[in-house]
mmCIF file of C-alpha atoms in Angstrom:
data_model
loop_
_atom_site.group_PDB
_atom_site.id
_atom_site.type_symbol
_atom_site.label_atom_id
_atom_site.label_comp_id
_atom_site.label_asym_id
_atom_site.label_seq_id
_atom_site.Cartn_x
_atom_site.Cartn_y
_atom_site.Cartn_z
ATOM 1 C CA MET A 1 108.754 108.626 108.690
ATOM 2 C CA GLU A 2 106.912 106.693 106.489
ATOM 3 C CA ILE A 3 108.501 105.116 103.329
ATOM 4 C CA THR A 4 106.097 103.658 100.414
ATOM 5 C CA VAL A 5 107.023 103.104 96.704
ATOM 6 C CA SER A 6 104.267 104.441 93.878
ATOM 7 C CA ALA A 7 101.834 103.181 92.467
ATOM 8 C CA ASN A 8 103.243 103.725 88.912
ATOM 9 C CA LEU A 9 106.587 102.137 90.183
ATOM 10 C CA SER A 10 104.908 98.836 91.342
ATOM 11 C CA SER A 11 102.868 98.658 88.331
ATOM 12 C CA LYS A 12 105.802 98.734 85.914
ATOM 13 C CA ILE A 13 108.095 96.897 88.308
ATOM 14 C CA PRO A 14 105.445 94.322 90.479
ATOM 15 C CA GLN A 15 107.602 92.422 92.395
ATOM 16 C CA PHE A 16 109.860 95.901 93.458
ATOM 17 C CA LYS A 17 111.279 95.744 96.994
ATOM 18 C CA VAL A 18 113.848 97.517 99.112
ATOM 19 C CA GLY A 19 115.319 97.007 102.413
ATOM 20 C CA ILE A 20 114.922 100.034 104.876
ATOM 21 C CA ILE A 21 117.420 100.571 107.500
ATOM 22 C CA THR A 22 117.223 103.630 109.984
ATOM 23 C CA TYR A 23 120.108 103.711 112.621
ATOM 24 C CA GLU A 24 120.611 106.562 115.495
ATOM 25 C CA ASN A 25 123.573 107.513 117.636
ATOM 26 C CA ILE A 26 126.327 105.995 115.075
ATOM 27 C CA GLU A 27 129.622 106.842 114.988
ATOM 28 C CA ILE A 28 131.257 107.340 111.425
ATOM 29 C CA GLY A 29 135.018 107.708 111.208
ATOM 30 C CA PRO A 30 137.859 106.116 109.204
ATOM 31 C CA SER A 31 137.711 102.035 108.365
ATOM 32 C CA PRO A 32 139.057 99.720 110.750
ATOM 33 C CA GLN A 33 141.295 97.585 109.157
ATOM 34 C CA MET A 34 139.112 94.634 109.420
ATOM 35 C CA VAL A 35 136.603 96.418 107.174
ATOM 36 C CA LYS A 36 139.753 97.934 104.478
ATOM 37 C CA GLY A 37 140.901 94.066 104.250
ATOM 38 C CA ARG A 38 137.889 92.720 103.485
ATOM 39 C CA LEU A 39 136.783 95.294 100.922
ATOM 40 C CA GLN A 40 140.107 95.110 99.371
ATOM 41 C CA LEU A 41 140.607 91.045 99.615
ATOM 42 C CA PHE A 42 136.672 90.881 97.968
ATOM 43 C CA GLN A 43 137.696 93.211 95.440
ATOM 44 C CA GLU A 44 140.906 91.449 94.429
ATOM 45 C CA ALA A 45 138.861 87.829 94.310
ATOM 46 C CA LEU A 46 136.028 89.237 91.859
ATOM 47 C CA PHE A 47 138.895 90.992 89.516
ATOM 48 C CA PHE A 48 139.591 87.434 88.761
ATOM 49 C CA ASP A 49 136.338 85.891 88.516
ATOM 50 C CA LEU A 50 135.560 88.752 86.288
ATOM 51 C CA GLU A 51 138.520 87.572 83.809
ATOM 52 C CA GLU A 52 136.532 84.150 83.131
ATOM 53 C CA LYS A 53 132.731 85.910 83.128
ATOM 54 C CA GLU A 54 130.779 88.448 81.739
ATOM 55 C CA LEU A 55 129.143 90.905 83.698
ATOM 56 C CA THR A 56 125.706 89.922 82.854
ATOM 57 C CA ASP A 57 126.782 86.067 84.118
ATOM 58 C CA PHE A 58 126.277 88.043 87.602
ATOM 59 C CA SER A 59 122.933 87.915 88.602
ATOM 60 C CA GLY A 60 122.426 91.211 90.392
ATOM 61 C CA ILE A 61 123.481 92.973 87.140
ATOM 62 C CA LYS A 62 121.374 91.319 84.992
ATOM 63 C CA VAL A 63 118.759 91.667 86.984
ATOM 64 C CA TRP A 64 119.147 95.003 87.955
ATOM 65 C CA ARG A 65 119.913 96.172 84.098
ATOM 66 C CA GLU A 66 116.206 94.357 83.302
ATOM 67 C CA THR A 67 115.016 96.486 85.903
ATOM 68 C CA PHE A 68 116.172 99.755 84.684
ATOM 69 C CA LYS A 69 114.669 98.384 81.451
ATOM 70 C CA ALA A 70 111.100 98.033 82.731
ATOM 71 C CA ALA A 71 111.341 101.402 84.596
ATOM 72 C CA GLY A 72 112.327 103.237 81.322
ATOM 73 C CA THR A 73 115.793 103.859 81.920
ATOM 74 C CA ASN A 74 118.414 102.643 79.103
ATOM 75 C CA PRO A 75 120.813 100.863 81.381
ATOM 76 C CA SER A 76 123.681 101.555 78.614
ATOM 77 C CA ARG A 77 123.460 104.718 79.382
ATOM 78 C CA TYR A 78 123.025 104.917 82.977
ATOM 79 C CA ARG A 79 124.370 102.041 84.659
ATOM 80 C CA PRO A 80 123.128 100.299 88.072
ATOM 81 C CA SER A 81 125.255 101.314 90.682
ATOM 82 C CA VAL A 82 126.504 98.206 91.676
ATOM 83 C CA GLU A 83 127.114 97.267 87.681
ATOM 84 C CA ALA A 84 129.410 100.780 88.224
ATOM 85 C CA LEU A 85 131.517 99.376 90.900
ATOM 86 C CA TYR A 86 131.877 96.021 89.156
ATOM 87 C CA ARG A 87 133.359 98.056 85.966
ATOM 88 C CA ARG A 88 136.048 99.572 88.435
ATOM 89 C CA VAL A 89 137.033 96.314 89.597
ATOM 90 C CA LYS A 90 137.036 94.834 86.291
ATOM 91 C CA LYS A 91 139.309 97.821 85.304
ATOM 92 C CA GLN A 92 141.792 97.139 88.475
ATOM 93 C CA ASN A 93 140.559 100.417 89.190
ATOM 94 C CA TYR A 94 139.818 99.357 93.429
ATOM 95 C CA LEU A 95 137.326 101.166 95.287
ATOM 96 C CA THR A 96 139.600 103.086 98.034
ATOM 97 C CA PRO A 97 138.610 103.850 101.622
ATOM 98 C CA ILE A 98 136.588 106.868 101.846
ATOM 99 C CA HIS A 99 134.820 106.372 105.653
ATOM 100 C CA SER A 100 133.415 103.627 107.378
ATOM 101 C CA ALA A 101 129.710 104.039 106.504
ATOM 102 C CA ILE A 102 130.583 104.435 102.757
ATOM 103 C CA ASP A 103 133.138 101.497 102.806
ATOM 104 C CA LEU A 104 130.645 99.079 104.476
ATOM 105 C CA ASN A 105 127.902 100.524 101.518
ATOM 106 C CA ASN A 106 130.587 99.408 98.991
ATOM 107 C CA PHE A 107 131.269 96.216 100.456
ATOM 108 C CA PHE A 108 127.795 94.750 100.719
ATOM 109 C CA SER A 109 126.796 96.357 97.378
ATOM 110 C CA LEU A 110 129.477 94.101 95.795
ATOM 111 C CA LEU A 111 128.774 91.082 97.620
ATOM 112 C CA TYR A 112 124.832 90.950 97.475
ATOM 113 C CA GLU A 113 125.299 92.274 93.534
ATOM 114 C CA VAL A 114 122.613 95.168 94.377
ATOM 115 C CA PRO A 115 122.003 98.611 94.677
ATOM 116 C CA ILE A 116 122.813 100.220 97.851
ATOM 117 C CA GLY A 117 122.238 104.157 99.068
ATOM 118 C CA ILE A 118 122.981 105.447 102.693
ATOM 119 C CA TYR A 119 121.669 109.035 103.355
ATOM 120 C CA ASP A 120 121.939 111.180 106.579
ATOM 121 C CA ALA A 121 118.488 111.292 107.994
ATOM 122 C CA GLU A 122 118.565 114.687 109.212
ATOM 123 C CA LYS A 123 119.176 115.887 105.953
ATOM 124 C CA VAL A 124 115.900 114.006 104.872
ATOM 125 C CA SER A 125 112.802 116.017 104.909
ATOM 126 C CA GLY A 126 109.393 114.193 106.202
ATOM 127 C CA ASP A 127 108.031 111.154 104.500
ATOM 128 C CA ILE A 128 110.351 109.141 101.845
ATOM 129 C CA LEU A 129 108.527 107.934 98.354
ATOM 130 C CA ILE A 130 110.333 105.716 96.281
ATOM 131 C CA LYS A 131 108.690 106.333 92.558
ATOM 132 C CA ILE A 132 109.292 106.649 89.225
ATOM 133 C CA GLY A 133 111.049 110.086 88.804
ATOM 134 C CA GLU A 134 109.277 112.899 86.483
ATOM 135 C CA GLY A 135 110.574 115.819 84.098
ATOM 136 C CA THR A 136 110.870 118.070 87.261
ATOM 137 C CA ASP A 137 112.956 115.618 89.493
ATOM 138 C CA GLY A 138 116.870 116.193 89.348
ATOM 139 C CA TYR A 139 119.791 116.734 91.961
ATOM 140 C CA ASP A 140 123.620 117.493 92.364
ATOM 141 C CA GLY A 141 124.660 114.212 91.985
ATOM 142 C CA LEU A 142 127.941 112.562 94.283
ATOM 143 C CA ASN A 143 129.365 112.072 90.504
ATOM 144 C CA GLY A 144 129.940 115.685 90.291
ATOM 145 C CA ARG A 145 127.049 116.298 87.655
ATOM 146 C CA LEU A 146 123.229 117.376 87.681
ATOM 147 C CA ASN A 147 121.587 114.556 87.218
ATOM 148 C CA SER A 148 117.798 114.184 85.945
ATOM 149 C CA MET A 149 115.752 111.613 87.161
ATOM 150 C CA GLU A 150 112.942 111.564 84.382
ATOM 151 C CA ASN A 151 111.988 107.758 84.019
ATOM 152 C CA MET A 152 114.682 106.463 86.651
ATOM 153 C CA ILE A 153 113.582 104.598 89.852
ATOM 154 C CA THR A 154 114.266 107.454 92.650
ATOM 155 C CA SER A 155 113.816 108.323 96.213
ATOM 156 C CA ALA A 156 111.576 111.813 96.923
ATOM 157 C CA ASP A 157 111.507 113.634 100.150
ATOM 158 C CA HIS A 158 109.436 117.162 100.642
ATOM 159 C CA GLU A 159 111.872 118.891 99.028
ATOM 160 C CA GLY A 160 112.583 116.539 96.103
ATOM 161 C CA ALA A 161 114.485 113.779 94.838
ATOM 162 C CA PHE A 162 117.605 112.558 96.925
ATOM 163 C CA GLY A 163 118.315 109.082 95.810
ATOM 164 C CA SER A 164 118.511 106.211 93.218
ATOM 165 C CA PRO A 165 119.672 103.128 92.717
ATOM 166 C CA TYR A 166 121.756 105.166 89.446
ATOM 167 C CA VAL A 167 123.690 107.978 91.897
ATOM 168 C CA ASP A 168 122.673 109.673 94.898
ATOM 169 C CA SER A 169 122.237 113.100 95.405
ATOM 170 C CA ASP A 170 124.977 115.574 97.291
ATOM 171 C CA ARG A 171 122.796 116.740 99.635
ATOM 172 C CA THR A 172 121.328 113.727 101.574
ATOM 173 C CA LYS A 173 125.273 112.059 102.017
ATOM 174 C CA VAL A 174 126.476 110.937 104.744
ATOM 175 C CA THR A 175 130.031 112.236 106.417
ATOM 176 C CA GLU A 176 131.729 111.795 109.551
ATOM 177 C CA GLU A 177 129.388 114.000 111.749
ATOM 178 C CA THR A 178 126.140 112.229 110.856
ATOM 179 C CA LYS A 179 124.975 110.414 114.028
ATOM 180 C CA LYS A 180 121.394 109.443 112.288
ATOM 181 C CA ALA A 181 121.139 107.606 108.699
ATOM 182 C CA ILE A 182 118.633 105.862 106.624
ATOM 183 C CA GLN A 183 119.753 103.050 104.364
ATOM 184 C CA ILE A 184 117.683 101.624 101.170
ATOM 185 C CA ILE A 185 118.577 98.047 100.009
ATOM 186 C CA TYR A 186 117.661 98.118 96.228
ATOM 187 C CA LEU A 187 117.229 94.190 96.694
ATOM 188 C CA GLN A 188 117.038 92.178 93.512
ATOM 189 C CA PRO A 189 112.951 92.490 92.820
ATOM 190 C CA ASN A 190 112.855 88.774 92.310
ATOM 191 C CA THR A 191 114.173 88.213 96.152
ATOM 192 C CA PRO A 192 112.297 85.998 98.162
ATOM 193 C CA ILE A 193 111.032 87.631 101.473
ATOM 194 C CA THR A 194 112.532 85.581 103.964
ATOM 195 C CA GLU A 195 115.744 85.941 101.953
ATOM 196 C CA ALA A 196 115.763 90.022 101.943
ATOM 197 C CA HIS A 197 114.863 90.053 105.605
ATOM 198 C CA GLN A 198 117.779 87.874 106.238
ATOM 199 C CA LEU A 199 120.042 89.936 104.224
ATOM 200 C CA THR A 200 118.915 93.120 105.572
ATOM 201 C CA LYS A 201 119.556 92.164 108.862
ATOM 202 C CA SER A 202 123.043 90.742 108.284
ATOM 203 C CA LEU A 203 123.618 94.304 106.750
ATOM 204 C CA MET A 204 122.077 95.933 109.732
ATOM 205 C CA ASP A 205 124.057 93.758 112.172
ATOM 206 C CA MET A 206 127.491 94.295 110.658
ATOM 207 C CA PHE A 207 126.670 98.085 110.084
ATOM 208 C CA LEU A 208 126.220 98.183 113.859
ATOM 209 C CA GLU A 209 129.155 96.534 114.736
ATOM 210 C CA ILE A 210 131.501 99.197 113.416
ATOM 211 C CA HIS A 211 129.243 102.291 113.945
ATOM 212 C CA GLY A 212 127.749 101.315 117.688
ATOM 213 C CA GLY A 213 124.324 102.883 117.970
ATOM 214 C CA GLU A 214 121.000 101.348 117.081
ATOM 215 C CA GLY A 215 119.243 100.475 114.283
ATOM 216 C CA THR A 216 115.862 98.774 112.983
ATOM 217 C CA TYR A 217 114.902 97.326 109.480
ATOM 218 C CA SER A 218 111.640 96.430 107.743
ATOM 219 C CA ILE A 219 111.269 95.374 104.154
ATOM 220 C CA VAL A 220 108.953 97.407 101.678
ATOM 221 C CA GLU A 221 107.171 96.442 98.911
ATOM 222 C CA GLY A 222 104.992 98.019 95.885
#
């Protein structure tokens, strides 16, 4: 499987980069208490932080709003997924455990202030192109709605769009039956490449510690 960034996306966001992790032979299930505890404690600490700060005081929120604008997306109408998580915490509508893969995904998204998508690799068809969506791009999302990806950053396989730093599709979602997965970390474009490698590897190592299996990672740039 090859993962590339389109020329159009690269021209609009010259420093665009993603961390890509592929996993095999993983075991997803209820989160261990350590993951549940870290997720809850981080949200509680973040809530007090958010009482004293604006959302855009967090560099990841600010940068991803700017990135959405550069792509052609109105970030006030279509919020980056990491901002949506922060808004939940600000309202004390804390994230509750779903399963180990989603819980870790949410934890690292909050921690690193970036959108992160995780997908069942066996539901992804062929190569992946990360691009600016066109009028025909869209999918049934995890938000329970049909989402157009026009003028939005989206990941597409041979069957069409399936992921985005806004919301992911139902078609490629991970479940407790998933054995192979692909994780896309939508890094802040201004992240230095050395830091991008460190962040991506740290996330992969933690994921493998919880889920077993094997993983490989790379940084894909425009």
